[in-house]
CSV table of C-alpha atoms in Angstrom, one decimal:
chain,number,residue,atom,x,y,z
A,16,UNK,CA,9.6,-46.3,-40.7
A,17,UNK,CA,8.6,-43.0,-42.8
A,18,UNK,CA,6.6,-42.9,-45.9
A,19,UNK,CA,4.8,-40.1,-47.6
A,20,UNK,CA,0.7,-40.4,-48.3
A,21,UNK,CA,-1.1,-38.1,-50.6
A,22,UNK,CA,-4.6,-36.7,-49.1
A,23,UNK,CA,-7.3,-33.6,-49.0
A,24,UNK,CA,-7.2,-34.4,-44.6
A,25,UNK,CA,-5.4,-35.6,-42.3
A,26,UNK,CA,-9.0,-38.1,-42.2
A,27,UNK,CA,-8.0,-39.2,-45.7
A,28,UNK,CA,-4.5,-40.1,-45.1
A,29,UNK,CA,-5.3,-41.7,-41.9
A,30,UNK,CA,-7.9,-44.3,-43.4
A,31,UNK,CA,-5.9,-44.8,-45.8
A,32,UNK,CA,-2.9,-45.4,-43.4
A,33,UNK,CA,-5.3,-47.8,-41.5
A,34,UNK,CA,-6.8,-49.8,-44.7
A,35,UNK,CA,-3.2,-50.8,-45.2
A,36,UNK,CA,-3.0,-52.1,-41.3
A,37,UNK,CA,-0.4,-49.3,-40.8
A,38,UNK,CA,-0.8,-47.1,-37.1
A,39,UNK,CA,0.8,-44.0,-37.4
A,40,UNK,CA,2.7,-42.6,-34.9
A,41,UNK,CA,3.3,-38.7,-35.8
A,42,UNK,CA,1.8,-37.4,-39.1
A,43,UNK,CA,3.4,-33.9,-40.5
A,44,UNK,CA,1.3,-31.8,-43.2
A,45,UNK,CA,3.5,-31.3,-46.5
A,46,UNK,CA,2.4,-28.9,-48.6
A,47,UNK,CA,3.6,-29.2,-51.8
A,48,UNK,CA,4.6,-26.0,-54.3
A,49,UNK,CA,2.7,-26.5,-57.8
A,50,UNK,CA,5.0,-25.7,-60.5
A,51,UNK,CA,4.8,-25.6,-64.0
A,52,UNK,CA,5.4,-28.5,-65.5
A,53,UNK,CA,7.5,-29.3,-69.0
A,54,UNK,CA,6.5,-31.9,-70.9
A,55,UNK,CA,8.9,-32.4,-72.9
A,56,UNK,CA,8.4,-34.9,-76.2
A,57,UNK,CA,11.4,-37.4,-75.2
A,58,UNK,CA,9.8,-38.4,-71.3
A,59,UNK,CA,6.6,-38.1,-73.8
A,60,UNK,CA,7.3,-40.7,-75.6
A,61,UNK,CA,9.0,-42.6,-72.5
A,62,UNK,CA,5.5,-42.2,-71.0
A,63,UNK,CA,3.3,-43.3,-73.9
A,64,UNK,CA,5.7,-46.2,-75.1
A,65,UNK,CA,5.8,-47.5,-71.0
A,66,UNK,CA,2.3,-47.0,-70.1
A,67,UNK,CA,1.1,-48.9,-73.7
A,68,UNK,CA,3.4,-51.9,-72.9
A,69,UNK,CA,1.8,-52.2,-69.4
A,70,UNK,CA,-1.8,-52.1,-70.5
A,71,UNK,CA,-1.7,-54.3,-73.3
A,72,UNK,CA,0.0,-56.8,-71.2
A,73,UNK,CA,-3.1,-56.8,-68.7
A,74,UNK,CA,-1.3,-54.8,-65.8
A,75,UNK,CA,-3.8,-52.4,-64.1
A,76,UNK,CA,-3.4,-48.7,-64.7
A,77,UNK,CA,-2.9,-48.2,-61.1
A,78,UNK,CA,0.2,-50.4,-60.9
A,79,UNK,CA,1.4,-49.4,-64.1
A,80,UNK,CA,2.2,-45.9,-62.8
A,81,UNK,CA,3.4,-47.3,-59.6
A,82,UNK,CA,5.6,-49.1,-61.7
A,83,UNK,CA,6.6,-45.9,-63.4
A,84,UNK,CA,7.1,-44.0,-60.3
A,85,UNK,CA,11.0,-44.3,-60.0
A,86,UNK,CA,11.2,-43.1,-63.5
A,87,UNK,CA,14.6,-41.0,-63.1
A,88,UNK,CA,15.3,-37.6,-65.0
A,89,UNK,CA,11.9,-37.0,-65.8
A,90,UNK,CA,9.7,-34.1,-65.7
A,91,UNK,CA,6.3,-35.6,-65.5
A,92,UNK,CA,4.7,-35.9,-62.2
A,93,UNK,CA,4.3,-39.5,-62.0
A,94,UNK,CA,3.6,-39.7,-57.9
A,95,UNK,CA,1.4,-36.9,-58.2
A,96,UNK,CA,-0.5,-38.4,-61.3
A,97,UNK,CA,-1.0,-42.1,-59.5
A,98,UNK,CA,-2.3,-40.7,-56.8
A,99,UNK,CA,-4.8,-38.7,-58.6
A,100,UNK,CA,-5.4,-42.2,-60.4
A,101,UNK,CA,-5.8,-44.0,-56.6
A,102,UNK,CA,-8.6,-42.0,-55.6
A,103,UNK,CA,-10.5,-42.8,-59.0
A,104,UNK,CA,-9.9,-40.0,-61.1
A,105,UNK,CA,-9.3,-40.2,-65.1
A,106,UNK,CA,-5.8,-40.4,-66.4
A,107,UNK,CA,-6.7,-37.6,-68.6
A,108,UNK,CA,-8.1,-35.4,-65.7
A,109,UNK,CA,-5.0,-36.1,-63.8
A,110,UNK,CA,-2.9,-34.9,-66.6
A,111,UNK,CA,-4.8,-32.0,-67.3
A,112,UNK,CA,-3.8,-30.8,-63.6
A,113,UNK,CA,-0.5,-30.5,-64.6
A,114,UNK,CA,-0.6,-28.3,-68.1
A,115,UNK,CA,-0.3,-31.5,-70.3
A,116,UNK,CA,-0.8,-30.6,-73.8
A,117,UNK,CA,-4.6,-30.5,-74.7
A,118,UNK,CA,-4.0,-32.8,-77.7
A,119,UNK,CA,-2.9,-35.4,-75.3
A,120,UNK,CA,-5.3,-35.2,-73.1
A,121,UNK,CA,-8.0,-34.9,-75.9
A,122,UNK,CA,-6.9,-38.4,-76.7
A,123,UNK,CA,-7.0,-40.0,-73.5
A,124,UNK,CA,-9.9,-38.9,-72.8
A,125,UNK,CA,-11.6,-40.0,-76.3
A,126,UNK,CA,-10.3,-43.4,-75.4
A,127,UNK,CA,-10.9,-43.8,-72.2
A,128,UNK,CA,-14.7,-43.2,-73.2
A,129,UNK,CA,-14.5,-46.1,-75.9
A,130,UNK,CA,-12.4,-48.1,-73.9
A,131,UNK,CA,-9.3,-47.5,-76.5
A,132,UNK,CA,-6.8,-46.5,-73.6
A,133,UNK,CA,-4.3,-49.0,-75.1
A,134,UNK,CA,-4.6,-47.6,-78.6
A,135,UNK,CA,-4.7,-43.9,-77.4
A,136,UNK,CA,-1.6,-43.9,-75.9
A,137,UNK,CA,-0.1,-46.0,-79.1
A,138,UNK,CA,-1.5,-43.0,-81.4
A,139,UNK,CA,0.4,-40.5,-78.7
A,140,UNK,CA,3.9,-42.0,-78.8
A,141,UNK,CA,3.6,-42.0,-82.6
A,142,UNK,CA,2.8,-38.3,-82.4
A,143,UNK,CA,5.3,-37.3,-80.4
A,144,UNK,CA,8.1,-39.9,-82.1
A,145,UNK,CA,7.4,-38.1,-84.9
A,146,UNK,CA,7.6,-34.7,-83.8
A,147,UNK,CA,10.6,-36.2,-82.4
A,148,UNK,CA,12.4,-37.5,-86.1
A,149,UNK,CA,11.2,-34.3,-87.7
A,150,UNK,CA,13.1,-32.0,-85.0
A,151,UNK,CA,16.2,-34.0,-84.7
A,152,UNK,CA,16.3,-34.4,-89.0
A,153,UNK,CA,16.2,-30.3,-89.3
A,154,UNK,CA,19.0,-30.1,-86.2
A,155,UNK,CA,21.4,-32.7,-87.8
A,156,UNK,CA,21.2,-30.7,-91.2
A,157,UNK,CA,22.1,-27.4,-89.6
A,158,UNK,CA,24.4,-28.6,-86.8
A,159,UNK,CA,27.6,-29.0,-89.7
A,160,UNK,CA,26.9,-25.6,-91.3
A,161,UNK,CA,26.6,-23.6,-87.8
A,162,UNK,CA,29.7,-25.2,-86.8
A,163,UNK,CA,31.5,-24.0,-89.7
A,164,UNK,CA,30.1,-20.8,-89.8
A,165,UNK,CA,30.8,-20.0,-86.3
A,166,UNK,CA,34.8,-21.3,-86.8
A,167,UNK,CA,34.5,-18.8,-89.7
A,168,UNK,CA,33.3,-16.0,-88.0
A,169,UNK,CA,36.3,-16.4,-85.5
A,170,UNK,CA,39.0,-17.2,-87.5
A,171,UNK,CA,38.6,-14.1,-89.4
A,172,UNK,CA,38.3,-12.0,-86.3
A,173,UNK,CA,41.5,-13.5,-84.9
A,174,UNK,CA,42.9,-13.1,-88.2
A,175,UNK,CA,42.2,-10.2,-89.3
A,176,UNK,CA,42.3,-8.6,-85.5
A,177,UNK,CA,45.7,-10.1,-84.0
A,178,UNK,CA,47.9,-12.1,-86.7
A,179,UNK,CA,47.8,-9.4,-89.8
A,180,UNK,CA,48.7,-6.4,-87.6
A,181,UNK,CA,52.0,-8.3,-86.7
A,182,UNK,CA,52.4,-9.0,-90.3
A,183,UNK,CA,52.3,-4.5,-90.5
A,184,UNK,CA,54.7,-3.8,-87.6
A,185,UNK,CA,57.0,-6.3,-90.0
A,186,UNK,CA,56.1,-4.5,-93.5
A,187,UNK,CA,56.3,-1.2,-91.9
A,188,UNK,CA,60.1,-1.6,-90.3
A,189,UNK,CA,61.1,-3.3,-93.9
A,190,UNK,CA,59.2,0.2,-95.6
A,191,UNK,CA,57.8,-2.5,-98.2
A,192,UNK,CA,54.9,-0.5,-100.5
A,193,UNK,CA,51.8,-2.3,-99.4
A,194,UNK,CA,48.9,-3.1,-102.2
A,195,UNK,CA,45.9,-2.4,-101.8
A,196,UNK,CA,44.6,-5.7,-101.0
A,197,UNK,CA,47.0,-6.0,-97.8
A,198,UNK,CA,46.6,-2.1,-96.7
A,199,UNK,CA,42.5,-2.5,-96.5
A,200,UNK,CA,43.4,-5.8,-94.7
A,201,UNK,CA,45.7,-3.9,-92.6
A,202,UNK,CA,43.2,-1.4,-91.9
A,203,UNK,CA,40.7,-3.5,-91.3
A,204,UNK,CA,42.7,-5.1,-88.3
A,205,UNK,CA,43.8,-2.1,-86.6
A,206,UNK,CA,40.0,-0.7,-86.4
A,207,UNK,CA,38.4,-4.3,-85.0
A,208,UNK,CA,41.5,-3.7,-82.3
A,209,UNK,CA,40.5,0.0,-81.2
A,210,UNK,CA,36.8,-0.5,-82.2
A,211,UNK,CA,36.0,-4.1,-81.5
A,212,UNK,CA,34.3,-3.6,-78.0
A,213,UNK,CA,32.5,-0.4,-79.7
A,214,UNK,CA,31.2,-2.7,-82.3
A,215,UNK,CA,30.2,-5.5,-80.2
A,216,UNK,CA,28.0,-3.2,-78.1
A,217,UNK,CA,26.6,-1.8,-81.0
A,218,UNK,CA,25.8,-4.8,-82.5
A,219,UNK,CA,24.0,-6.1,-78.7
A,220,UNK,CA,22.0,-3.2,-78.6
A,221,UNK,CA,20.7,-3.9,-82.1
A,222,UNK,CA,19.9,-7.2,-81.2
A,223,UNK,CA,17.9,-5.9,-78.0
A,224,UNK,CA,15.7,-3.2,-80.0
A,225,UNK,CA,15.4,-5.9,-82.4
A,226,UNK,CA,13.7,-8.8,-80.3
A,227,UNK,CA,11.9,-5.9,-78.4
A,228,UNK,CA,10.3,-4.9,-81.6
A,229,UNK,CA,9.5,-7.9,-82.3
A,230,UNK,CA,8.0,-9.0,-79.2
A,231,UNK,CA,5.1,-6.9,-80.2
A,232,UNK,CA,2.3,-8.3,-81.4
A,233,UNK,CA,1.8,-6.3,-83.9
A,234,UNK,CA,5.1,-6.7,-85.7
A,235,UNK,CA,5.3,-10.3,-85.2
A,236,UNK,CA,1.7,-10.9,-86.6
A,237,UNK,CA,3.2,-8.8,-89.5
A,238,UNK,CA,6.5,-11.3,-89.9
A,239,UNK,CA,4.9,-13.8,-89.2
A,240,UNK,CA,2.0,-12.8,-92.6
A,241,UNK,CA,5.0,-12.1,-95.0
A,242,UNK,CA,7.2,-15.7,-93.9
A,243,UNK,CA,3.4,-17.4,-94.4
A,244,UNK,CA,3.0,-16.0,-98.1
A,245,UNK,CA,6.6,-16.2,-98.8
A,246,UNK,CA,6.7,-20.2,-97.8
A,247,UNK,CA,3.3,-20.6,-99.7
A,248,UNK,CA,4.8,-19.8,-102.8
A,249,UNK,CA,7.2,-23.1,-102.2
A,250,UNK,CA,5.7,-26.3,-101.7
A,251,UNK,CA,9.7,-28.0,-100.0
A,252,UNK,CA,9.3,-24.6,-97.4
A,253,UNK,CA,6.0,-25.9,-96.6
A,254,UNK,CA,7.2,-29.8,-96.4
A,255,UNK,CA,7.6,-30.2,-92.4
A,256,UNK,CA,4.5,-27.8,-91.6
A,257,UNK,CA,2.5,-30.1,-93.7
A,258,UNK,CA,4.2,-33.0,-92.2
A,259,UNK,CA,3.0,-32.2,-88.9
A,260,UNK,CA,-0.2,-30.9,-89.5
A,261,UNK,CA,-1.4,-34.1,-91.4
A,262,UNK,CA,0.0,-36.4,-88.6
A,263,UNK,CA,-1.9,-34.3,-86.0
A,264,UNK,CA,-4.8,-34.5,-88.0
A,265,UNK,CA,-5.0,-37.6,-88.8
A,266,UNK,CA,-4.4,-39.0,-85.6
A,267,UNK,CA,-6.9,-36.6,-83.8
A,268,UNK,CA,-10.0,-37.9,-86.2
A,269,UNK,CA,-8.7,-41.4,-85.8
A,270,UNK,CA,-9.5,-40.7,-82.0
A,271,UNK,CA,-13.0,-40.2,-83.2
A,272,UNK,CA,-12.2,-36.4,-82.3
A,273,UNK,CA,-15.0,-33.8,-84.0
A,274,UNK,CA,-13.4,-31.5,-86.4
A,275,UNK,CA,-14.9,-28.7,-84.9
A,276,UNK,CA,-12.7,-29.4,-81.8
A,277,UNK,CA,-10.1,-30.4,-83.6
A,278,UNK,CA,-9.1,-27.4,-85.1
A,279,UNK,CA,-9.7,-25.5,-81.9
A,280,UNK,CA,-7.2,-27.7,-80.5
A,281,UNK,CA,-4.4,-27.3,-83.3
A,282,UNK,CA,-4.9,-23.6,-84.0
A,283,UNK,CA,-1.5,-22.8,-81.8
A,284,UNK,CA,-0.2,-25.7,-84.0
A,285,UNK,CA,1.2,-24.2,-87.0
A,286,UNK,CA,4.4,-22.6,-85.4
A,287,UNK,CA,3.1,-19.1,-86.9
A,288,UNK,CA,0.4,-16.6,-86.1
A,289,UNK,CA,-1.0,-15.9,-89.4
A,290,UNK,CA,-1.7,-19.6,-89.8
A,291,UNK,CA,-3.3,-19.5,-86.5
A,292,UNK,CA,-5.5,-17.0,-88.1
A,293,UNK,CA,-6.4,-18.5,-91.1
A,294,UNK,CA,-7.3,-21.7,-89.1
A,295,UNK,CA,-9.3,-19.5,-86.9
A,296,UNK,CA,-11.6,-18.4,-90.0
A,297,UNK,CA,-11.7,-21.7,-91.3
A,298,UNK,CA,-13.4,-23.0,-87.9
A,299,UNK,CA,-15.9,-19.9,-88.2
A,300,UNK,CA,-16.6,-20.7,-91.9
A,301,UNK,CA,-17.1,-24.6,-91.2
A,302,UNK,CA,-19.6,-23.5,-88.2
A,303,UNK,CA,-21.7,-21.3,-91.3
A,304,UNK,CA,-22.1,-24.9,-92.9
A,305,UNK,CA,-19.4,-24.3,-95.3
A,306,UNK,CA,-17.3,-27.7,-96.1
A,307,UNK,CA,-13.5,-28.0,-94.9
A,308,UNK,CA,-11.8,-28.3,-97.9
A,309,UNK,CA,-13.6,-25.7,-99.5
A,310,UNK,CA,-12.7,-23.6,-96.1
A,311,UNK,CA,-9.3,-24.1,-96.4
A,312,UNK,CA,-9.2,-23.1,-100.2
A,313,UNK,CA,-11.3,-20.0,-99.2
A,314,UNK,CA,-8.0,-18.8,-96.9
A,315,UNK,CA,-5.4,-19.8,-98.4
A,316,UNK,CA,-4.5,-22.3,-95.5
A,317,UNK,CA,-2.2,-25.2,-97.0
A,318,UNK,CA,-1.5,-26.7,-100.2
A,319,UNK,CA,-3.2,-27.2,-103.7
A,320,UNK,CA,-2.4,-31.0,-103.0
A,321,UNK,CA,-3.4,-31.4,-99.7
A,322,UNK,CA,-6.7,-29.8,-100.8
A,323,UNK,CA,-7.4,-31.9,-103.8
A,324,UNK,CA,-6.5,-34.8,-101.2
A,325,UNK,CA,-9.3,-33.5,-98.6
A,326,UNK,CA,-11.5,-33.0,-101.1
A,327,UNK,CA,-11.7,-36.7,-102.0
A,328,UNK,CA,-11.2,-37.7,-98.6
A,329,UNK,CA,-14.7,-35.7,-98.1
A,330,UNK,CA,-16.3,-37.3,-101.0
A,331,UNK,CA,-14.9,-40.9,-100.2
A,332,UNK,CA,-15.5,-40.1,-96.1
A,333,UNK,CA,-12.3,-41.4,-95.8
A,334,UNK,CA,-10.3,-38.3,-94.4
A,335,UNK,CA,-7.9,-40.0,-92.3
A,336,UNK,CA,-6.7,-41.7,-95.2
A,337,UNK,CA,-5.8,-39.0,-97.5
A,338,UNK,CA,-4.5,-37.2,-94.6
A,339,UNK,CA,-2.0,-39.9,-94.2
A,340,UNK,CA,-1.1,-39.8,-98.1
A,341,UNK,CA,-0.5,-36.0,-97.1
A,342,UNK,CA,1.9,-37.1,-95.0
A,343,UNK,CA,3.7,-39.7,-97.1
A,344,UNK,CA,4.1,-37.4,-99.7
A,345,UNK,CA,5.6,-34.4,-98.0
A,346,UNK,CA,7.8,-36.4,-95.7
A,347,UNK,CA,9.2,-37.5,-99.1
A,348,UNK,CA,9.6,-34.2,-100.0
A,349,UNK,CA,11.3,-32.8,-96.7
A,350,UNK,CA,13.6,-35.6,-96.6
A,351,UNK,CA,14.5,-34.7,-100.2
A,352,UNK,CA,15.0,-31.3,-99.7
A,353,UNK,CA,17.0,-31.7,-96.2
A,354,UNK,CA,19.6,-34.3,-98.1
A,355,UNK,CA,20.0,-32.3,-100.8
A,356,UNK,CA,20.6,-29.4,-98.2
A,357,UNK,CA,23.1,-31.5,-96.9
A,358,UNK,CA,24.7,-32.0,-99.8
A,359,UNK,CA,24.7,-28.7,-100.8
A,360,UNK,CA,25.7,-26.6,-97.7
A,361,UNK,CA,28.7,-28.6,-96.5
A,362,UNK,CA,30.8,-27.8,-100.5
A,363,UNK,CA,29.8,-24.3,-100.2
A,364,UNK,CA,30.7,-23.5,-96.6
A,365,UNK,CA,33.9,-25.5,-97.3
A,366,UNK,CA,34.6,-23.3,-100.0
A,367,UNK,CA,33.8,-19.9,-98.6
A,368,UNK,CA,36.4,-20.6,-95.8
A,369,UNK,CA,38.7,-21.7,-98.6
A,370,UNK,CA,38.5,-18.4,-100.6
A,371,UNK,CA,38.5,-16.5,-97.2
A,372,UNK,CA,42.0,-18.3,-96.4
A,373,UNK,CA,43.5,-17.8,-99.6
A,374,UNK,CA,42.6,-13.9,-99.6
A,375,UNK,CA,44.2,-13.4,-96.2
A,376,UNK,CA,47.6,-15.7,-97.6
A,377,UNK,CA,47.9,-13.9,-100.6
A,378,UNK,CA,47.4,-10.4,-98.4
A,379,UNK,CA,50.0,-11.3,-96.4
A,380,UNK,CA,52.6,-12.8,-99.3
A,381,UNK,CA,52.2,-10.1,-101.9
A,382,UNK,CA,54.5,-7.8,-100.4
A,383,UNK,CA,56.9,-10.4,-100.1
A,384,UNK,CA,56.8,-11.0,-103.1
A,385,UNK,CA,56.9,-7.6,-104.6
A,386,UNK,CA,60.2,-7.1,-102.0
A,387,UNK,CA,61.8,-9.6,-103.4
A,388,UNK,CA,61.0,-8.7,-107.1
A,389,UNK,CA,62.4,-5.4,-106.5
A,390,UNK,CA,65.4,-6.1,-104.6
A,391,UNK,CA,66.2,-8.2,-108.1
């Protein structure tokens, strides 16, 4: 019989070996490579949804995550993590080990204090299903259009690369007059045949000098400025950031969470830098005694509704709720905008390949039919 026993000594896992009535015959030191870990938000919410069930149905934290243990295809350490547990340290310690999101953690911890673990881990999975919904909603809108811009993309190039030059070799042994349409067509195809590779490197290398330039911080603090002003100026561009934002919000003062330390925690948050910044200055201002609503104003951070919301959320002391109208109403608006997107993009792209397909048949039949007009 084998078995493996976490320990800090071979002491440790000996008396631990001998608690359980177990005499060990040959013990071998493992020592285990730390990695960095990926938490990724589906085994998130695997984790939160399992470890929520367990503990509001009376089953002990410890043998809840022994429970979990055999979880297959997941990233999170769950061995490592109830062994930490085992030898009495806090789920939200143990998690912390292994780069867990500090928003997480910040949770378990806040409920662990009040006794809340139940309703922690409830808030978490709710987080993280909607983080979820949100991601997979803005990948289902695209997914269509990609696709057909992509088959676009190549069934020009194969077109206009390898089917219209045998369409020439057949004009050119006829001697048919080509129009103008079908020669810049014509011309078109023979240079992508001697210059394609030319123009793929080309177009690698600008793609390379491109992401290195924008690897700096400087530039992409700059981008990042002008995409911040530029969705400011649109309330449906600013829909899922302020989706997110109010969720994360909410739920993090729900968790009894000071706002000081909550908007240290969500500063990397916002998916941009310039945000980051603002959010940055609105801490400092609310540390100088200034009021959050009037902070936010102050930088430009968010929108003239969520503001007027806060600001009666601060007068009522009721934050968490108008945070949660926040989120009602821009969810609204995002689903709004992503159907009508939907609806939109799929006519147009359809059309564009249309009108592409039709300009490449006419190139190729006007000859024909100019041949056969003359030849009457």
């Amino acid at each position: 019989m084998s078995g493996k026993v976490w320990g800090d000594s071979e002491e440790e896992v000996q008396a631990k070996l001998a608690y359980q009535s177990i005499t060990p015959i040959h013990l071998e030191c493992v020592v285990v490579k730390s990695r960095k870990q990926q938490w990724k938000a589906a085994h998130m919410i695997h984790f939160a949804y399992r470890l929520h069930m367990l503990l509001g149905a009376g089953i002990s934290l410890r043998k809840a995550l022994d429970m979990m243990v055999n979880t297959k295809g997941a990233t999170i350490p769950y061995e490592d993590i109830r062994e930490d547990v085992g030898r009495g340290m806090a789920l939200s310690k143990s998690l912390s080990k292994y780069q867990c999101p500090i928003i997480v953690t910040t949770i378990l911890e806040a409920g662990e204090a009040s006794g809340t673990l139940v309703e922690s881990l409830g808030m978490i999975q709710s987080m993280y299903e909607e983080e979820h919904r949100l991601r997979q909603q803005l990948v289902s809108a695209i997914t269509y259009p990609s696709f057909l811009v992509v088959l676009m993309i190549i069934f020009v190039g194969v077109a206009v690369g390898f089917i219209l030059p045998q369409f020439k070799a057949v004009f050119e042994s006829m001697q048919i007059e080509l129009p103008p349409l079908t020669a810049a067509l014509f011309a078109g195809g023979t240079w992508l045949q001697d210059k394609g590779v030319y123009l793929l490197i080309t177009l690698l290398v600008f793609g390379m000098v491109f992401w290195k330039s924008y690897e700096r911080e400087s530039v992409k603090f700059s981008v990042h400025r002008k995409v911040w002003l530029c969705m400011a100026q649109r309330e449906w561009l600013m829909a899922y950031t302020m989706v997110r934002m109010c969720q994360i919000w909410k739920l993090l003062l729900k968790s009894g969470i000071p706002l000081l330390q909550l908007l240290d925690m969500t500063e990397s948050l916002w998916g941009n830098r310039w945000a980051s910044a603002l959010q940055k200055e609105v801490k400092t201002r609310i540390s100088q005694g200034h009021g959050f609503t009037d902070s936010l104003e102050k930088v430009q951070l968010g929108t003239s509704f969520l503001w007027d919301l806060l600001r009666i959320g601060e007068e009522t002391g009721d934050l968490e709720s108008m945070l949660d109208q926040g989120h009602a109403y821009y969810k609204g608006i995002l689903d709004r905008t992503v159907k009508r997107g939907e609806q939109l993009l799929e006519p147009i792209m359809l059309s564009i390949m249309g009108s592409i397909i039709a300009l490449l048949v006419v190139a190729v039949m006007l000859p024909m039919f100019n041949s056969i007009s003359a030849i009457q």
